[in-house]
Coordinates of C-alpha atoms in Angstrom, one line a residue:
Chain A
M1 CA -5.6 -27.7 12.2
E2 CA -2.6 -29.7 11.1
L3 CA -1.8 -30.0 7.4
H4 CA 1.0 -32.1 6.1
L5 CA 1.9 -31.4 2.5
S6 CA 4.5 -33.4 0.7
L7 CA 3.8 -33.3 -3.0
T8 CA 5.2 -32.6 -6.5
K9 CA 3.3 -31.4 -9.5
R10 CA 4.9 -30.7 -12.8
F11 CA 3.7 -28.1 -15.4
P12 CA 5.1 -27.2 -18.8
S13 CA 6.4 -23.9 -17.4
F14 CA 7.3 -24.7 -13.8
S15 CA 7.0 -27.4 -11.2
L16 CA 5.6 -27.3 -7.7
A17 CA 7.5 -29.2 -5.0
L18 CA 6.4 -28.8 -1.4
D19 CA 7.3 -30.6 1.8
Q20 CA 5.6 -28.6 4.7
R21 CA 3.9 -29.2 8.0
L22 CA 1.5 -26.4 8.7
Q23 CA 0.0 -26.0 12.1
G24 CA -2.5 -23.3 13.3
D25 CA -5.9 -22.0 12.4
R26 CA -5.0 -19.0 10.4
I27 CA -2.3 -19.8 7.8
G28 CA -1.2 -17.6 5.0
V29 CA 0.1 -18.7 1.6
F30 CA 2.0 -15.7 0.2
G31 CA 3.5 -15.4 -3.3
P32 CA 3.4 -13.4 -6.5
S33 CA 1.0 -14.5 -9.3
G34 CA 2.4 -17.5 -11.1
S35 CA 4.1 -18.9 -8.1
G36 CA 1.9 -21.9 -7.7
K37 CA -0.5 -20.6 -5.1
S38 CA -3.7 -21.3 -7.0
T39 CA -2.4 -24.7 -8.0
L40 CA -1.9 -25.4 -4.3
V41 CA -5.6 -24.5 -3.8
N42 CA -6.7 -26.8 -6.5
L43 CA -4.5 -29.7 -5.2
L44 CA -5.9 -29.3 -1.7
A45 CA -9.5 -29.1 -2.8
G46 CA -9.1 -32.1 -5.0
L47 CA -9.7 -30.2 -8.3
E48 CA -6.3 -31.2 -9.5
R49 CA -4.2 -34.2 -8.8
P50 CA -0.5 -34.1 -7.6
D51 CA 2.0 -36.2 -9.6
A52 CA 3.1 -37.8 -6.4
G53 CA 3.1 -37.3 -2.7
R54 CA 0.8 -37.0 0.2
I55 CA -1.8 -34.5 1.6
V56 CA -2.8 -35.2 5.1
L57 CA -5.3 -33.0 7.0
D58 CA -5.7 -33.6 10.7
G59 CA -4.4 -37.1 10.4
E60 CA -6.6 -38.1 7.5
P61 CA -5.0 -38.7 4.1
L62 CA -6.8 -36.8 1.4
F63 CA -4.3 -37.9 -1.2
D64 CA -1.6 -40.5 -1.1
S65 CA 0.0 -41.6 -4.3
A66 CA 1.7 -44.6 -2.6
G67 CA -1.5 -45.8 -0.9
G68 CA -3.7 -45.1 -4.0
I69 CA -5.8 -42.6 -2.0
N70 CA -7.4 -39.6 -3.8
L71 CA -10.6 -38.3 -2.2
P72 CA -12.9 -36.5 -4.6
P73 CA -13.6 -32.9 -3.8
E74 CA -17.0 -33.5 -2.4
K75 CA -15.6 -35.9 0.2
R76 CA -12.8 -33.6 1.4
R77 CA -15.0 -31.0 3.1
I78 CA -12.6 -28.2 2.1
A79 CA -14.6 -25.2 0.9
I80 CA -13.1 -22.4 -1.3
V81 CA -13.9 -18.7 -1.4
F82 CA -12.7 -17.6 -4.8
Q83 CA -11.4 -14.3 -5.9
N84 CA -14.5 -13.5 -7.9
A85 CA -17.3 -14.9 -5.7
H86 CA -18.6 -17.3 -8.4
L87 CA -22.1 -17.5 -7.0
F88 CA -24.5 -19.7 -8.9
P89 CA -26.3 -17.3 -11.2
H90 CA -29.5 -19.4 -11.5
L91 CA -30.1 -19.5 -7.7
S92 CA -31.2 -16.8 -5.2
V93 CA -28.9 -15.6 -2.5
R94 CA -30.7 -17.9 -0.1
D95 CA -30.3 -21.0 -2.3
N96 CA -26.7 -20.2 -2.9
L97 CA -26.1 -20.1 0.8
L98 CA -27.8 -23.4 1.3
Y99 CA -26.2 -25.2 -1.6
G100 CA -23.4 -26.7 0.5
W101 CA -25.6 -27.0 3.7
K102 CA -28.1 -29.2 1.9
R103 CA -25.3 -31.5 0.8
T104 CA -23.8 -31.8 4.3
P105 CA -24.7 -34.9 6.4
E106 CA -27.1 -33.9 9.2
A107 CA -24.6 -34.9 11.9
L108 CA -22.1 -32.4 10.6
R109 CA -24.4 -29.4 10.2
G110 CA -23.0 -27.4 13.1
I111 CA -23.4 -24.1 11.4
G112 CA -26.9 -23.1 10.4
L113 CA -28.4 -20.5 8.1
E114 CA -29.5 -18.1 10.8
S115 CA -26.2 -17.7 12.5
V116 CA -24.3 -17.1 9.3
V117 CA -26.9 -14.6 8.0
E118 CA -26.6 -12.7 11.2
A119 CA -22.8 -12.8 11.4
L120 CA -22.4 -11.6 7.8
R121 CA -25.5 -9.3 7.9
L122 CA -27.2 -10.9 4.9
E123 CA -30.8 -10.5 6.1
E124 CA -31.7 -8.0 3.4
L125 CA -30.1 -9.9 0.5
L126 CA -31.7 -13.3 1.1
Q127 CA -34.5 -13.1 -1.4
R128 CA -32.5 -11.3 -4.1
G129 CA -30.9 -12.7 -7.2
V130 CA -27.1 -12.8 -7.2
T131 CA -26.5 -10.7 -10.3
N132 CA -27.4 -7.4 -8.8
L133 CA -25.3 -7.6 -5.7
S134 CA -22.3 -5.4 -5.3
G135 CA -18.8 -6.8 -5.2
G136 CA -18.6 -6.7 -1.4
E137 CA -22.1 -8.3 -1.0
K138 CA -21.2 -11.0 -3.4
Q139 CA -18.1 -11.8 -1.5
R140 CA -20.0 -12.0 1.8
V141 CA -22.5 -14.3 0.3
A142 CA -19.7 -16.5 -1.1
L143 CA -18.1 -16.6 2.4
G144 CA -21.5 -17.6 3.9
R145 CA -22.0 -20.3 1.3
A146 CA -18.6 -21.8 2.1
L147 CA -19.2 -21.6 5.9
L148 CA -22.6 -23.3 5.6
A149 CA -21.0 -26.3 3.9
N150 CA -19.5 -26.8 7.4
P151 CA -16.0 -27.5 6.0
R152 CA -13.0 -28.7 8.0
L153 CA -10.9 -26.1 6.3
L154 CA -11.6 -23.0 4.4
L155 CA -9.4 -22.0 1.4
M156 CA -9.6 -18.3 0.7
D157 CA -8.0 -17.8 -2.7
E158 CA -7.3 -14.0 -3.0
P159 CA -10.8 -13.3 -1.7
L160 CA -10.2 -9.6 -1.6
S161 CA -8.2 -9.0 -4.7
A162 CA -11.2 -8.1 -6.9
L163 CA -12.4 -5.5 -4.4
D164 CA -11.3 -1.9 -4.0
D165 CA -9.4 -0.8 -0.9
T166 CA -12.3 0.6 1.1
L167 CA -14.3 -2.6 0.6
R168 CA -11.3 -4.8 1.3
F169 CA -10.8 -3.4 4.8
Q170 CA -14.5 -3.6 5.5
I171 CA -14.5 -7.3 4.8
I172 CA -11.3 -8.3 6.6
P173 CA -13.0 -8.1 10.1
Y174 CA -15.7 -10.4 8.8
L175 CA -13.3 -13.0 7.5
K176 CA -11.4 -13.1 10.8
S177 CA -14.3 -12.9 13.2
V178 CA -16.4 -15.4 11.3
S179 CA -13.7 -18.1 11.3
E180 CA -13.1 -17.6 15.0
R181 CA -16.8 -17.7 15.8
F182 CA -17.5 -20.8 13.8
R183 CA -14.1 -22.4 14.6
I184 CA -13.2 -23.1 11.1
P185 CA -9.5 -22.9 10.3
Y186 CA -8.5 -21.2 7.1
L187 CA -5.7 -21.1 4.6
Y188 CA -5.5 -17.5 3.3
I189 CA -3.9 -17.2 -0.1
S190 CA -2.8 -13.8 -1.3
H191 CA -0.1 -11.6 -2.7
S192 CA -0.8 -8.8 -0.2
L193 CA 1.5 -8.7 2.8
V194 CA -0.9 -6.3 4.6
E195 CA -3.7 -8.9 4.3
M196 CA -1.3 -11.5 5.5
R197 CA -0.4 -9.5 8.6
L198 CA -4.1 -8.7 9.4
L199 CA -5.4 -12.2 8.9
T200 CA -2.8 -14.8 9.5
E201 CA -0.5 -16.2 12.2
Q202 CA 1.9 -18.2 10.1
V203 CA 2.8 -17.6 6.5
L204 CA 4.2 -20.0 3.9
A205 CA 6.0 -17.9 1.2
I206 CA 5.9 -19.6 -2.2
S207 CA 7.9 -18.5 -5.1
R208 CA 8.4 -20.5 -8.4
G209 CA 6.8 -23.6 -6.9
D210 CA 9.2 -23.7 -3.9
A211 CA 8.5 -22.7 -0.3
T212 CA 10.4 -21.8 2.8
A213 CA 9.5 -22.9 6.3
P214 CA 6.4 -21.0 7.6
L215 CA 7.1 -17.9 9.6
P216 CA 5.0 -15.1 11.3
P217 CA 3.8 -12.6 8.8
E218 CA 5.5 -9.6 10.5
E219 CA 8.9 -11.3 10.1
L220 CA 8.1 -12.0 6.4
A221 CA 7.2 -8.4 5.9
L222 CA 10.5 -7.3 7.6
Q223 CA 12.5 -9.7 5.5
R224 CA 11.0 -8.3 2.3
M225 CA 11.5 -4.7 3.2
G226 CA 14.5 -4.3 1.0
T227 CA 12.9 -5.8 -2.1
S228 CA 9.5 -4.4 -1.6
Q229 CA 8.4 -1.4 -3.8
V230 CA 6.9 0.3 -0.8
G231 CA 9.3 -0.6 2.0
F232 CA 7.9 -1.9 5.2
I233 CA 4.3 -0.9 6.0
N234 CA 3.8 0.1 9.6
L235 CA 0.2 -0.7 10.6
L236 CA -1.3 1.6 13.2
R237 CA -4.7 1.1 14.9
L238 CA -5.8 4.6 16.0
A239 CA -9.0 5.5 17.8
E240 CA -10.8 8.6 19.2
P241 CA -9.3 11.4 17.3
V242 CA -9.3 15.0 18.5
R243 CA -9.7 17.7 15.8
S244 CA -7.2 20.6 16.0
D245 CA -6.5 23.2 13.4
G246 CA -7.6 21.0 10.5
L247 CA -5.5 18.1 11.7
L248 CA -6.5 14.9 13.5
L249 CA -4.7 14.2 16.8
Y250 CA -4.6 10.6 17.8
R251 CA -3.1 9.2 21.0
W252 CA -0.8 6.3 20.1
G253 CA 0.9 4.7 23.2
D254 CA 2.9 7.4 24.8
V255 CA 2.9 9.8 21.8
T256 CA 0.4 11.9 20.0
L257 CA 0.3 11.7 16.2
Q258 CA -0.9 14.4 14.0
L259 CA -2.6 13.3 10.8
T260 CA -4.4 15.0 7.9
G261 CA -7.6 13.6 6.5
E262 CA -11.1 12.9 7.7
P263 CA -11.7 10.6 10.7
N264 CA -13.8 7.5 10.4
G265 CA -16.0 8.3 13.3
T266 CA -14.4 7.6 16.7
S267 CA -14.1 3.9 16.2
E268 CA -10.7 2.3 15.7
T269 CA -9.2 3.0 12.3
L270 CA -6.4 1.3 10.6
Y271 CA -3.7 3.5 9.1
E272 CA -0.6 2.5 7.2
L273 CA 2.8 4.3 7.2
S274 CA 5.6 3.3 5.0
S275 CA 9.1 2.8 6.5
R276 CA 10.3 5.2 3.7
D277 CA 8.2 8.0 5.0
I278 CA 10.0 8.3 8.3
I279 CA 13.0 10.6 8.4
L280 CA 15.6 10.0 11.2
C281 CA 17.5 12.9 12.9
R282 CA 20.3 12.7 15.4
Q283 CA 19.5 16.0 17.0
H284 CA 16.2 17.9 17.6
P285 CA 15.5 19.9 14.4
A286 CA 14.8 23.5 15.5
A287 CA 12.1 24.2 12.9
I288 CA 10.5 21.7 10.6
S289 CA 7.4 21.6 8.5
A290 CA 6.6 17.9 9.3
R291 CA 4.1 17.8 12.1
N292 CA 5.3 14.7 13.9
L293 CA 8.6 14.9 15.8
L294 CA 8.9 11.8 17.9
P295 CA 11.8 11.1 20.3
C296 CA 12.8 7.4 20.2
R297 CA 15.6 4.9 20.5
V298 CA 16.9 2.4 18.1
A299 CA 15.6 -1.0 19.2
R300 CA 17.0 -3.2 16.5
I301 CA 18.8 -3.0 13.2
I302 CA 17.2 -5.1 10.4
P303 CA 19.2 -5.9 7.3
A304 CA 17.3 -4.9 4.1
G305 CA 19.5 -5.3 1.1
R306 CA 21.4 -2.1 0.3
K307 CA 19.3 -0.3 2.9
V308 CA 19.0 -0.6 6.6
G309 CA 15.8 -1.1 8.5
V310 CA 15.7 0.5 11.9
A311 CA 13.2 -0.6 14.5
L312 CA 12.4 2.4 16.7
D313 CA 11.3 2.1 20.3
L314 CA 8.7 4.7 21.2
G315 CA 8.0 3.6 24.7
D316 CA 5.4 1.0 24.3
R317 CA 5.1 1.2 20.6
E318 CA 7.4 0.3 17.8
L319 CA 7.8 1.8 14.3
V320 CA 10.1 0.6 11.5
A321 CA 12.0 3.1 9.4
E322 CA 14.3 2.6 6.5
V323 CA 17.4 4.5 5.6
V324 CA 20.2 4.0 3.1
A325 CA 23.5 2.4 4.4
D326 CA 25.4 5.7 4.3
A327 CA 22.8 7.5 6.4
A328 CA 22.9 4.7 8.9
T329 CA 26.7 5.2 9.3
E330 CA 26.5 9.0 9.6
L331 CA 23.7 8.8 12.2
A332 CA 25.8 6.2 14.1
I333 CA 22.7 4.0 14.3
E334 CA 23.1 1.2 16.7
P335 CA 20.8 -0.3 19.3
G336 CA 20.0 2.1 22.1
A337 CA 21.0 5.2 20.2
P338 CA 18.6 8.1 20.7
L339 CA 17.0 9.6 17.6
Y340 CA 14.1 11.7 16.4
A341 CA 11.6 10.3 14.0
V342 CA 10.1 12.9 11.7
I343 CA 6.8 12.1 10.0
K344 CA 4.7 14.3 7.8
A345 CA 1.0 14.5 8.8
S346 CA 0.1 13.5 5.3
A347 CA 2.3 10.3 5.3
F348 CA -0.4 8.3 7.1
R349 CA -2.9 6.6 4.8
R350 CA -6.2 5.4 6.1
L351 CA -7.1 1.8 5.2
G352 CA -10.8 1.1 5.0
Chain B
M1 CA -57.8 -18.3 -49.8
I2 CA -55.7 -21.4 -49.1
T3 CA -57.4 -24.7 -49.1
L4 CA -55.8 -27.9 -47.8
A5 CA -56.9 -31.4 -48.6
P6 CA -57.5 -33.9 -45.8
A7 CA -54.3 -35.7 -46.8
D8 CA -52.4 -32.4 -46.3
Y9 CA -53.6 -32.2 -42.7
T10 CA -52.4 -35.7 -42.2
A11 CA -49.0 -34.7 -43.6
I12 CA -48.8 -31.7 -41.3
G13 CA -49.7 -33.7 -38.3
L14 CA -47.3 -36.4 -39.2
S15 CA -44.5 -33.9 -39.7
I16 CA -45.0 -32.4 -36.3
K17 CA -45.3 -35.8 -34.6
I18 CA -42.1 -37.0 -36.2
A19 CA -40.1 -33.8 -35.4
V20 CA -41.3 -33.7 -31.8
T21 CA -40.5 -37.4 -31.3
A22 CA -37.1 -37.0 -32.9
V23 CA -36.2 -34.1 -30.6
G24 CA -37.6 -36.0 -27.5
I25 CA -35.6 -39.1 -28.2
S26 CA -32.3 -37.2 -29.1
L27 CA -32.4 -34.7 -26.2
P28 CA -30.9 -37.0 -23.5
F29 CA -28.3 -38.4 -25.9
G30 CA -27.5 -35.0 -27.3
F31 CA -27.0 -33.6 -23.7
A32 CA -24.9 -36.6 -22.7
V33 CA -22.6 -36.3 -25.7
A34 CA -22.3 -32.5 -25.3
Y35 CA -21.4 -33.1 -21.6
L36 CA -18.8 -35.7 -22.5
V37 CA -17.2 -33.6 -25.2
T38 CA -17.2 -30.4 -23.1
F39 CA -16.3 -31.6 -19.6
T40 CA -14.5 -34.9 -19.8
R41 CA -11.3 -36.2 -21.2
F42 CA -11.2 -39.8 -22.5
R43 CA -9.6 -41.9 -25.2
G44 CA -11.5 -41.7 -28.5
K45 CA -13.0 -38.3 -27.9
V46 CA -11.9 -37.1 -31.3
L47 CA -13.5 -40.2 -32.9
L48 CA -16.8 -39.5 -31.1
E49 CA -16.7 -35.9 -32.2
A50 CA -16.1 -36.9 -35.8
V51 CA -18.9 -39.5 -35.8
V52 CA -21.3 -37.1 -34.2
N53 CA -20.6 -34.4 -36.8
L54 CA -20.5 -36.8 -39.8
P55 CA -24.2 -36.3 -40.7
L56 CA -23.5 -32.6 -41.0
T57 CA -21.1 -33.2 -44.0
L58 CA -22.8 -36.2 -45.6
P59 CA -25.6 -35.7 -48.1
P60 CA -28.9 -36.8 -46.4
V61 CA -29.5 -39.3 -49.2
V62 CA -26.3 -41.1 -48.2
I63 CA -27.4 -41.2 -44.5
G64 CA -30.8 -42.5 -45.6
Y65 CA -29.1 -45.2 -47.7
L66 CA -26.7 -46.2 -44.8
L67 CA -29.7 -46.4 -42.4
L68 CA -31.5 -48.6 -45.0
L69 CA -28.6 -50.9 -45.1
L70 CA -28.5 -51.0 -41.2
L71 CA -32.2 -51.3 -40.5
G72 CA -33.4 -53.1 -43.7
R73 CA -34.4 -56.8 -43.8
N74 CA -30.8 -57.8 -44.4
G75 CA -29.2 -55.2 -42.2
W76 CA -27.8 -56.6 -38.9
L77 CA -29.9 -54.3 -36.7
G78 CA -32.9 -54.9 -39.0
R79 CA -32.6 -58.6 -38.8
L80 CA -32.4 -58.4 -35.0
L81 CA -35.5 -56.2 -34.7
D82 CA -37.3 -58.4 -37.3
G83 CA -36.7 -61.3 -34.9
L84 CA -38.4 -59.3 -32.2
G85 CA -41.3 -58.5 -34.5
I86 CA -40.4 -54.9 -34.9
R87 CA -40.4 -53.3 -38.3
I88 CA -38.9 -49.9 -38.8
I89 CA -38.3 -49.4 -42.5
F90 CA -41.2 -47.6 -44.3
T91 CA -42.9 -46.7 -41.1
W92 CA -43.0 -43.3 -39.3
K93 CA -40.4 -44.6 -36.9
A94 CA -37.9 -44.7 -39.7
A95 CA -38.7 -41.1 -40.4
V96 CA -38.0 -40.3 -36.8
I97 CA -34.7 -42.1 -36.9
A98 CA -33.7 -40.3 -40.1
C99 CA -34.6 -36.9 -38.6
A100 CA -32.8 -37.7 -35.3
V101 CA -29.6 -38.7 -37.1
V102 CA -29.5 -35.8 -39.5
G103 CA -30.3 -33.2 -36.8
F104 CA -28.2 -34.7 -34.0
P105 CA -24.9 -32.8 -34.8
L106 CA -26.9 -29.5 -34.8
M107 CA -28.4 -30.3 -31.4
V108 CA -25.0 -31.3 -29.8
R109 CA -23.4 -28.2 -31.2
A110 CA -26.0 -25.9 -29.7
I111 CA -25.9 -27.6 -26.3
R112 CA -22.2 -27.6 -26.3
I113 CA -21.9 -23.9 -27.0
G114 CA -24.2 -23.4 -24.0
M115 CA -22.1 -25.6 -21.8
E116 CA -18.8 -24.1 -22.9
A117 CA -20.1 -20.7 -21.7
I118 CA -20.4 -22.1 -18.1
D119 CA -17.7 -20.8 -15.8
L120 CA -15.6 -23.8 -14.8
R121 CA -15.2 -22.2 -11.3
L122 CA -19.0 -22.6 -10.7
I123 CA -18.6 -26.4 -11.3
Q124 CA -15.6 -26.5 -9.0
A125 CA -17.4 -24.5 -6.4
S126 CA -20.3 -27.0 -6.5
R127 CA -17.9 -29.9 -6.1
T128 CA -16.1 -28.4 -3.2
L129 CA -19.4 -27.6 -1.5
G130 CA -20.1 -31.4 -1.4
A131 CA -21.8 -32.2 -4.7
P132 CA -20.7 -35.4 -6.5
W133 CA -20.3 -35.1 -10.3
Y134 CA -23.9 -36.2 -11.1
D135 CA -25.3 -33.8 -8.6
T136 CA -23.3 -30.9 -10.2
L137 CA -24.5 -32.0 -13.5
A138 CA -28.2 -31.8 -12.4
S139 CA -27.9 -28.7 -10.2
V140 CA -25.5 -26.5 -12.0
I141 CA -24.7 -27.7 -15.5
L142 CA -28.3 -28.5 -16.6
P143 CA -29.9 -25.3 -15.4
L144 CA -27.1 -23.2 -16.8
S145 CA -27.1 -24.9 -20.2
R146 CA -30.9 -24.4 -20.6
R147 CA -30.4 -21.9 -23.4
G148 CA -28.3 -24.3 -25.3
V149 CA -30.9 -27.0 -24.8
I150 CA -33.6 -24.7 -26.1
A151 CA -31.6 -23.7 -29.0
G152 CA -30.6 -27.2 -29.9
S153 CA -34.1 -28.5 -29.6
S154 CA -35.6 -25.8 -31.9
L155 CA -32.8 -26.2 -34.4
M156 CA -33.4 -29.9 -34.6
F157 CA -37.2 -29.4 -34.7
A158 CA -36.8 -27.0 -37.6
R159 CA -34.3 -29.3 -39.4
S160 CA -36.7 -32.3 -38.9
L161 CA -39.6 -30.4 -40.5
G162 CA -37.5 -30.0 -43.6
E163 CA -36.0 -33.5 -43.7
F164 CA -36.4 -35.0 -47.1
G165 CA -33.4 -37.0 -48.5
A166 CA -32.9 -39.5 -45.7
T167 CA -36.6 -39.8 -45.0
I168 CA -37.7 -40.7 -48.5
I169 CA -35.2 -43.5 -48.6
V170 CA -35.8 -45.2 -45.2
A171 CA -39.5 -44.3 -44.7
G172 CA -40.6 -43.9 -48.3
N173 CA -43.3 -41.6 -49.5
I174 CA -46.5 -43.3 -48.4
P175 CA -49.5 -40.9 -48.0
G176 CA -51.0 -41.0 -44.6
V177 CA -48.1 -43.2 -43.2
T178 CA -44.8 -41.6 -43.9
Q179 CA -45.6 -38.6 -46.1
T180 CA -44.5 -35.5 -44.3
I181 CA -44.9 -31.9 -45.6
P182 CA -41.7 -31.8 -47.8
L183 CA -42.6 -35.1 -49.3
A184 CA -46.2 -34.0 -50.0
I185 CA -44.8 -30.8 -51.6
Y186 CA -42.6 -32.9 -53.8
D187 CA -45.5 -35.0 -54.9
Y188 CA -47.6 -32.0 -55.7
V189 CA -44.9 -30.3 -57.7
A190 CA -44.3 -33.5 -59.6
S191 CA -47.9 -33.9 -60.6
P192 CA -49.6 -31.6 -63.2
G193 CA -51.8 -28.8 -61.7
G194 CA -50.4 -29.4 -58.3
E195 CA -48.7 -26.0 -57.9
P196 CA -51.4 -24.2 -55.9
M197 CA -51.5 -27.1 -53.4
A198 CA -47.7 -27.1 -53.2
A199 CA -47.8 -23.4 -52.5
A200 CA -50.3 -23.8 -49.8
L201 CA -48.1 -26.4 -48.0
C202 CA -45.1 -24.2 -48.4
L203 CA -47.0 -21.4 -46.6
V204 CA -47.9 -23.8 -43.8
S205 CA -44.2 -24.9 -43.6
I206 CA -43.1 -21.2 -43.4
T207 CA -45.7 -20.5 -40.6
I208 CA -44.6 -23.5 -38.5
S209 CA -40.9 -22.5 -38.8
L210 CA -41.7 -18.9 -37.8
A211 CA -43.7 -20.1 -34.8
V212 CA -40.7 -22.1 -33.7
L213 CA -38.3 -19.3 -34.1
I214 CA -40.6 -16.9 -32.1
L215 CA -41.0 -19.5 -29.4
H216 CA -37.3 -20.0 -29.2
E217 CA -36.7 -16.3 -28.9
R218 CA -39.3 -16.0 -26.2
L219 CA -37.9 -18.8 -24.2
S220 CA -34.3 -17.7 -24.4
R221 CA -35.2 -14.1 -23.6
R222 CA -37.1 -15.2 -20.5
D223 CA -34.1 -17.2 -19.6
R224 CA -31.8 -14.2 -19.9
G225 CA -34.2 -12.3 -17.6
V226 CA -33.7 -15.0 -15.0
A227 CA -29.9 -15.1 -15.2

């Protein structure tokens, strides 16, 4: 998918001005609320009209103020998955799913009901009304409804923000696998960096109607480490835990991690670890209450405002820690320096 | 026991016929105006709203008189219809027009309230799923404003049953032709010894109104069950 945006839109409180060329099938749009993300969704879908400029999707102009082109929403074939599912309350799940499909020209109906029902596990919901579905079920139906319209592009406008954490991480695999399976590129709009890192390849960061050039989500997360409330979130995929003395032992690359908590079966589980929960030591501490003591080397130093981000090389894995500038000087942190990373067993938080 | 004269049955039948026709004729226009006012932006919208709501603030007698001027022999619309051989004034059709005009703002208001309750995102979802505006109108807005339509129709029906001032001026008070329940009651009350007959018709009037209210409740409750 190639999307060329060059547009301006003025509002009483701010104005949006973008000039971007986005390439890829999984693109993120990141920004705090009020930054213009939702406006961008409306402009792309044709629900709002830019003041001036061009929107070109895969070579076809959807909007061109100079050429007098402004395709109506139903001609753009861009479907939206909203934050709150917004299913049609007067239709059954089945009729909701088929709403867009029925309005798609036969030649373009590549995706059919059966495959979507199977991929999103909707069999049991089909005959039900939409008002008594749970939040996660509603969002799955909304995703199915959007897919069945056989769109060229899927706009996901904070699709997980209304769900609790557990549900969020249950739905993420669906979002990703479904778009891959049906080959529909998406634009993923969110204010969650973790979602960006799990779901997108390139991210456009918008703030106050302005955007920087797209960059990989990991880089964006590193850049924002200094200003973020939670530091940099290390994401660890851990599988096949061994129980030992009330702790969970996970093999992670060359090291073994000790975690508290209950395992999520033996399947792969996603854990988060904040860069602020990693303590760095120059020497091996003789006795320490923290359960994880990992020898490592400094891979890189990442500027992070008044703090210093330290990428740690643990053999074939990497963690990012964060220390204040003074500590970095005292520890003589420089690329290649040997260190010990100390992490409490309770610092890991299971996602999903 | 209540006894009704044959003329009373005619008045009851005529009242219902006029009210049903007025609702039937107004419904598409009421729906269209409510749609325009709720979902579109255009020049002169304020003017349209004002004109639609005017009958709500004007005395029905004034509306009747204005209709008489418009539809009468010398009115421009009346002359036009006269040329086509259509006579409106002092027929039951005039009563229908009077009821429709007087009840129109009530109907538009009720439908509009129903439409304003529709989540705009549902309409946007339908558009992005490939529905042109008229398709969205039929497949999303119409079914979701059903309650407003039911409320508007029963309001107008009830208002039409009670219409007096405008009707008596444009349709007159001709027994068997344009005499509806309120006009018949008026006649009974005005003539000596007519009170028992007037009371009987009042009772009929109350019964019909209650029936409409109950039907309306039933319909909207069933609707809530669906939604």
